[in-house]
Tab-separated table of C-alpha atoms in Angstrom:
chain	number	residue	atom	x	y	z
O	26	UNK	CA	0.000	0.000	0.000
O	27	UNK	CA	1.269	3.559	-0.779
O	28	UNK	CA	1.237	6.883	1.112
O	29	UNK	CA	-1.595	8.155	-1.232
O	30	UNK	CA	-3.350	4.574	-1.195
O	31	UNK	CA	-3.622	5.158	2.958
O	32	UNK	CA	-6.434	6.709	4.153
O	33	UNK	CA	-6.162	10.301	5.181
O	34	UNK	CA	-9.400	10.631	7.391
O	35	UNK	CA	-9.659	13.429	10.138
O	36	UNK	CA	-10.199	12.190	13.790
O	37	UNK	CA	-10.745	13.653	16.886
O	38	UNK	CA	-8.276	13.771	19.361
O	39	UNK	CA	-11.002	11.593	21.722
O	40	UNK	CA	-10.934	9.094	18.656
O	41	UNK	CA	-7.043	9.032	18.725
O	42	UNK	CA	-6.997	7.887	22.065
O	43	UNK	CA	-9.053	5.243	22.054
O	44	UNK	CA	-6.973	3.790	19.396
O	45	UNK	CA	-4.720	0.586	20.908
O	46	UNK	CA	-1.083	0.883	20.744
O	47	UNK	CA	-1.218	4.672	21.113
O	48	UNK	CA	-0.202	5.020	24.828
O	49	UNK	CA	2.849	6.420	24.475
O	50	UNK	CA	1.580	9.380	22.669
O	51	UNK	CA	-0.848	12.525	23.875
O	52	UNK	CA	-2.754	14.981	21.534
O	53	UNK	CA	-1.717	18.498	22.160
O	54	UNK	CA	-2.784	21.952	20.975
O	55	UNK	CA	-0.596	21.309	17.896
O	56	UNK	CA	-1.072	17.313	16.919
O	57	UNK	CA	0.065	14.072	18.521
O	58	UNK	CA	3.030	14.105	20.159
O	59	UNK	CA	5.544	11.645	22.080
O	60	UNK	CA	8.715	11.754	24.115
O	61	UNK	CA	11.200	8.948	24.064
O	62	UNK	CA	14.265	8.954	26.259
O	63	UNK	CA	17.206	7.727	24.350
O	64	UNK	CA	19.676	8.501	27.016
O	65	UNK	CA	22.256	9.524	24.560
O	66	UNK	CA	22.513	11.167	20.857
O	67	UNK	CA	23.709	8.179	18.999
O	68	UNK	CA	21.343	6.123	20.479
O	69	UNK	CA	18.394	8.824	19.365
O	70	UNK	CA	19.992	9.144	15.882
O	71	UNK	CA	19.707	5.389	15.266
O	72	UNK	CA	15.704	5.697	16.455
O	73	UNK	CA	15.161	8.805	13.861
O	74	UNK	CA	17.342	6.707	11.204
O	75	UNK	CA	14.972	3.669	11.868
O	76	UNK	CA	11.572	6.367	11.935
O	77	UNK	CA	12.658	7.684	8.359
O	78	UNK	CA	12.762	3.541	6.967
O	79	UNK	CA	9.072	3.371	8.392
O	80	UNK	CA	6.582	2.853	4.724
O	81	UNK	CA	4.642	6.213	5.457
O	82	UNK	CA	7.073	8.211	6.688
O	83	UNK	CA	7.712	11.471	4.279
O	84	UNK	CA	5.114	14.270	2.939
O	85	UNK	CA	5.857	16.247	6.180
O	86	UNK	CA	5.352	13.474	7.988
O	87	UNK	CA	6.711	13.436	11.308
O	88	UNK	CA	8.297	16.531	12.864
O	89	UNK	CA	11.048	14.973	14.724
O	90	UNK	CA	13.864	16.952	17.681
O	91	UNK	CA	16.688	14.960	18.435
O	92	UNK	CA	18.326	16.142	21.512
O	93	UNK	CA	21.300	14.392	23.636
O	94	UNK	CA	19.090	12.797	26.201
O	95	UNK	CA	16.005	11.998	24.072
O	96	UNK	CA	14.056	12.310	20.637
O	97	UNK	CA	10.389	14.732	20.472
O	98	UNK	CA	8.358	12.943	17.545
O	99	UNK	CA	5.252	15.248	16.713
O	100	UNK	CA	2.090	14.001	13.942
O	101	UNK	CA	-0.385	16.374	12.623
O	102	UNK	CA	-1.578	16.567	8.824
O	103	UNK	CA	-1.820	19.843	7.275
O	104	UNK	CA	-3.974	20.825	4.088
O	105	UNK	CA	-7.825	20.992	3.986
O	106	UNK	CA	-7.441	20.679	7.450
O	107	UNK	CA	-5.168	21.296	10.703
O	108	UNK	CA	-5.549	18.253	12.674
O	109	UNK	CA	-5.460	14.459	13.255
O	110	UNK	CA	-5.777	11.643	10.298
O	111	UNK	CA	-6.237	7.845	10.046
O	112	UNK	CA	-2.764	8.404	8.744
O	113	UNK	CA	-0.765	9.717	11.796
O	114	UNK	CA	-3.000	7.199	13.916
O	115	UNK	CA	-0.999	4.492	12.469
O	116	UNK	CA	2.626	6.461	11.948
O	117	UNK	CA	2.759	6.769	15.731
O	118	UNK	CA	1.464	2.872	15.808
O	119	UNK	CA	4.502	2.395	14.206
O	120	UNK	CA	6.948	4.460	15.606
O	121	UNK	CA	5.672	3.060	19.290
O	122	UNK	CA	6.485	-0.485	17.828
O	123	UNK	CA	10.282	0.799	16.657
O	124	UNK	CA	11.274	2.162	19.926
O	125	UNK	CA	9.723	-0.943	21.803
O	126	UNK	CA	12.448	-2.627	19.440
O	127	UNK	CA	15.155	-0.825	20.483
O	128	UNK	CA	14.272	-0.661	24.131
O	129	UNK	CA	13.790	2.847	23.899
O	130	UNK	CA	11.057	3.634	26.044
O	131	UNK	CA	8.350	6.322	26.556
O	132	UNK	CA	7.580	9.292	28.479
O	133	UNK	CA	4.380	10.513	27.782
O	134	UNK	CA	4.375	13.100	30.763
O	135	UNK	CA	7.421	15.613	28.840
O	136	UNK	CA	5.287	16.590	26.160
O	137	UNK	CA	4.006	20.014	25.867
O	138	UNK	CA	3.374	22.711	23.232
O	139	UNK	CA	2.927	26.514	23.636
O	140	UNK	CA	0.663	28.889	21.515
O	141	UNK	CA	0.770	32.585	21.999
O	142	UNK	CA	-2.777	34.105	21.894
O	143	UNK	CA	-3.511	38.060	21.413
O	144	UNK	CA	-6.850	39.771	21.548
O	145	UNK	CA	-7.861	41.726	18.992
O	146	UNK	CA	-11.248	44.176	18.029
O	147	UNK	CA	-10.275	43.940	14.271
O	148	UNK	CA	-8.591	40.729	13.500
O	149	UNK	CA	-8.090	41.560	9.701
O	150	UNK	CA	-6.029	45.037	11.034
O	151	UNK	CA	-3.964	43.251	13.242
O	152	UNK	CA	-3.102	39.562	11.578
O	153	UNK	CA	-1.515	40.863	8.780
O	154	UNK	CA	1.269	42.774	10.783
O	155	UNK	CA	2.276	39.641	12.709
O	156	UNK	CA	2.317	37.565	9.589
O	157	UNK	CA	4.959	39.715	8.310
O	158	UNK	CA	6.580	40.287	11.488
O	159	UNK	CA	6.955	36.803	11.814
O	160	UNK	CA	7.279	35.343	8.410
O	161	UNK	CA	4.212	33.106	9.632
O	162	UNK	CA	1.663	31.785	6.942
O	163	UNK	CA	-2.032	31.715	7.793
O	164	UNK	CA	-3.414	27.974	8.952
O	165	UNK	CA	-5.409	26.192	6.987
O	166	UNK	CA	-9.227	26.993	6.504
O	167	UNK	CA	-8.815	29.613	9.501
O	168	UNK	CA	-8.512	33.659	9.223
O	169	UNK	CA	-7.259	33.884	13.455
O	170	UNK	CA	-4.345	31.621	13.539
O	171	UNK	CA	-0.952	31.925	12.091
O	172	UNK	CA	1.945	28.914	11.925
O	173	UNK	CA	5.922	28.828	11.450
O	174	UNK	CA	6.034	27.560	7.377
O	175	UNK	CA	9.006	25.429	9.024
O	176	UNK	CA	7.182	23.791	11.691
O	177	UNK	CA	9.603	24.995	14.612
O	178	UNK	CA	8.317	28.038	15.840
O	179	UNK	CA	5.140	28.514	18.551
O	180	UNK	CA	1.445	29.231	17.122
O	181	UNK	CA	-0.128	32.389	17.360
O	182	UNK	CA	-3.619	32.114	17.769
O	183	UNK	CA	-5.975	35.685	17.600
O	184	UNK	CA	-8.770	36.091	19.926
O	185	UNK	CA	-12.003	37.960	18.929
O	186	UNK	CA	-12.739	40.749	21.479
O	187	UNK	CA	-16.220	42.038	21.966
O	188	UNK	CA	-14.728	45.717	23.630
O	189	UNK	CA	-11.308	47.305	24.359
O	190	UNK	CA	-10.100	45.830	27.826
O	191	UNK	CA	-7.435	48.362	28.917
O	192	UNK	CA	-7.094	46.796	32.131
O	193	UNK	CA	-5.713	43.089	31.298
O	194	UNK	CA	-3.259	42.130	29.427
O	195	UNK	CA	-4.213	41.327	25.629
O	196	UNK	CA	-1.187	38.976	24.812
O	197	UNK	CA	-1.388	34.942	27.020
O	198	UNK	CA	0.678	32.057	26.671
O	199	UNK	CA	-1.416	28.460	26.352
O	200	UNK	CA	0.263	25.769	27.378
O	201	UNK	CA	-0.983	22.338	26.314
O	202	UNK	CA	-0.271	19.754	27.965
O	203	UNK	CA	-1.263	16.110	28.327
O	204	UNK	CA	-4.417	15.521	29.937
O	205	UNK	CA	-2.971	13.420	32.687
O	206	UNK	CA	-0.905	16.067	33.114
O	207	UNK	CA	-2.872	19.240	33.963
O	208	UNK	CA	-3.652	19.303	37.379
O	209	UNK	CA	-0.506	18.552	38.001
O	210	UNK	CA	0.667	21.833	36.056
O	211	UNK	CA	-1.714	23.999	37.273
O	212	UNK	CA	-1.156	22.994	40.901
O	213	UNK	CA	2.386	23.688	40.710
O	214	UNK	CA	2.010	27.098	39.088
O	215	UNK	CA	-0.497	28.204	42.113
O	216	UNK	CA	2.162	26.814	44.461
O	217	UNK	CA	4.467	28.956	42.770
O	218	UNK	CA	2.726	32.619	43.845
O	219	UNK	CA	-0.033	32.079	41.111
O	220	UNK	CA	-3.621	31.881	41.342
O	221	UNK	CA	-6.827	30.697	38.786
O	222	UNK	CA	-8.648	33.151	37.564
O	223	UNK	CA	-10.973	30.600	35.740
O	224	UNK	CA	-12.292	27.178	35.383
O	225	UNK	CA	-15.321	28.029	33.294
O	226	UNK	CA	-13.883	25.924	30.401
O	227	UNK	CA	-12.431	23.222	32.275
O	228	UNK	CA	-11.660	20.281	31.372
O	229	UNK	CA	-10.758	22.190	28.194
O	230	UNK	CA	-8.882	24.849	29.991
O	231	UNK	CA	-7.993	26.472	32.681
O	232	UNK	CA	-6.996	30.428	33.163
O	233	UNK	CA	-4.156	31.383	35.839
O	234	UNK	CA	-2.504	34.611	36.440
O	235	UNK	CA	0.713	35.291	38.273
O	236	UNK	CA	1.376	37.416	40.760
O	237	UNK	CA	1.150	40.912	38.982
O	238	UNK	CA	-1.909	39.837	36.704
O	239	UNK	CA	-0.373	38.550	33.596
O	240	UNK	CA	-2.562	35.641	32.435
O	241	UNK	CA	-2.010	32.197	31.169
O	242	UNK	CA	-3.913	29.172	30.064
O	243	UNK	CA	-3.048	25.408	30.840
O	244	UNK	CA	-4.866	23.358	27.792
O	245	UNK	CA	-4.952	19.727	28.288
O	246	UNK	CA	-8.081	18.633	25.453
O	247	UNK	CA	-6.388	19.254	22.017
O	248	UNK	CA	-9.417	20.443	19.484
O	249	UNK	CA	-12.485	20.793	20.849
O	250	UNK	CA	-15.341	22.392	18.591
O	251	UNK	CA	-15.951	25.799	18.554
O	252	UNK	CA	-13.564	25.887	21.675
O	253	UNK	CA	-12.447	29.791	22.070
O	254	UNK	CA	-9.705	28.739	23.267
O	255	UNK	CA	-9.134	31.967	25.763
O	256	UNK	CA	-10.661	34.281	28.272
């Protein structure tokens, strides 16, 4: 079967989960994602060499970080749509399977991804100038969210506002992180002189501020429909 012959299907992230032989991997703001601690760089440039012999492997397809103490795979399919296919389902099948083979194992709990979000009255004013700034290209199907062409750099995601707010901030950091993971998170940044300002969207997400005001949001449910994502 070929790359083109596989099926290229959205799913939800709830669907992606509930696939077997996924449990090393968690869905994130930006695609499926898992850690695997090689304990050295050789030993994680022999698990990316054996990744790139996998059948489906090309078109994009994965986004891989090799570090010294441990390789960041990341699956998302982007054209009609910014999301999750049939076909990254079975990549990270597959890529599981290779590092069970070389005894390479998994840390699902060290994955994370950050999106910066600004609020904006007239999103068509104000997208354009961070585009540029940036050298970011607009996502698929969607006029409020811009991506690195290359795949490296965070998301910027832009947040309809109803009425000026001159008292908050207008630029947050989400972090998403694993959903077994964000209590955890959130109780650590409160421990840490933060408090939440919000848990009107929870489980999707939760807002914290620190100490001075400046807000943040821990995300821990990937896509969710018609999700906003913000405050």
């Amino acid at each position: 079967m070929t790359d083109t012959d596989y099926k290229t299907e959205r799913i939800r992230p709830q669907q992606f989960h509930e696939i077997g032989g996924l449990e090393d991997w968690r869905v994130l703001g930006e695609g499926a994602c898992a850690y695997f601690r090689t304990g050295s760089f050789a030993a994680g440039a022999q698990f990316v060499q054996a990744i790139s012999e996998l059948p489906r492997v090309g078109s994009g397809h994965p986004d891989v970080d090799l570090r010294d103490e441990g390789v960041t795979v990341r699956l998302i399919t982007i054209g009609d749509f910014y999301g999750l296919s049939e076909r990254d389902a079975e990549l990270a099948r597959q890529i599981s399977a290779v590092a069970r083979t070389l005894n390479i194992p998994a840390d699902p709990s060290s994955v994370q991804t950050v999106q910066v979000t600004i609020d904006a009255l007239v999103l068509p004013d104000v997208v354009p100038f961070w585009r540029a700034l940036l050298g970011y290209e607009d996502r698929a199907n969607s006029p409020e969210d811009l991506i690195d062409p290359h795949r490296r750099g965070a998301p910027f995601y832009f947040q309809q506002m109803d009425a000026p707010r001159p008292q908050r901030n207008r630029v947050h950091i989400d972090v998403w992180v694993p959903y077994d993971q964000a209590q955890a998170r959130i109780a650590a940044a409160i421990a840490a002189g933060g408090r939440l300002v919000s848990d009107a969207y929870a489980p999707s997400h939760w807002v914290l501020a620190d100490p001075e005001g400046n807000e943040a949001c821990v995300g821990a449910a990937g896509w969710i429909e018609n999700d906003p994502r913000g405050q």
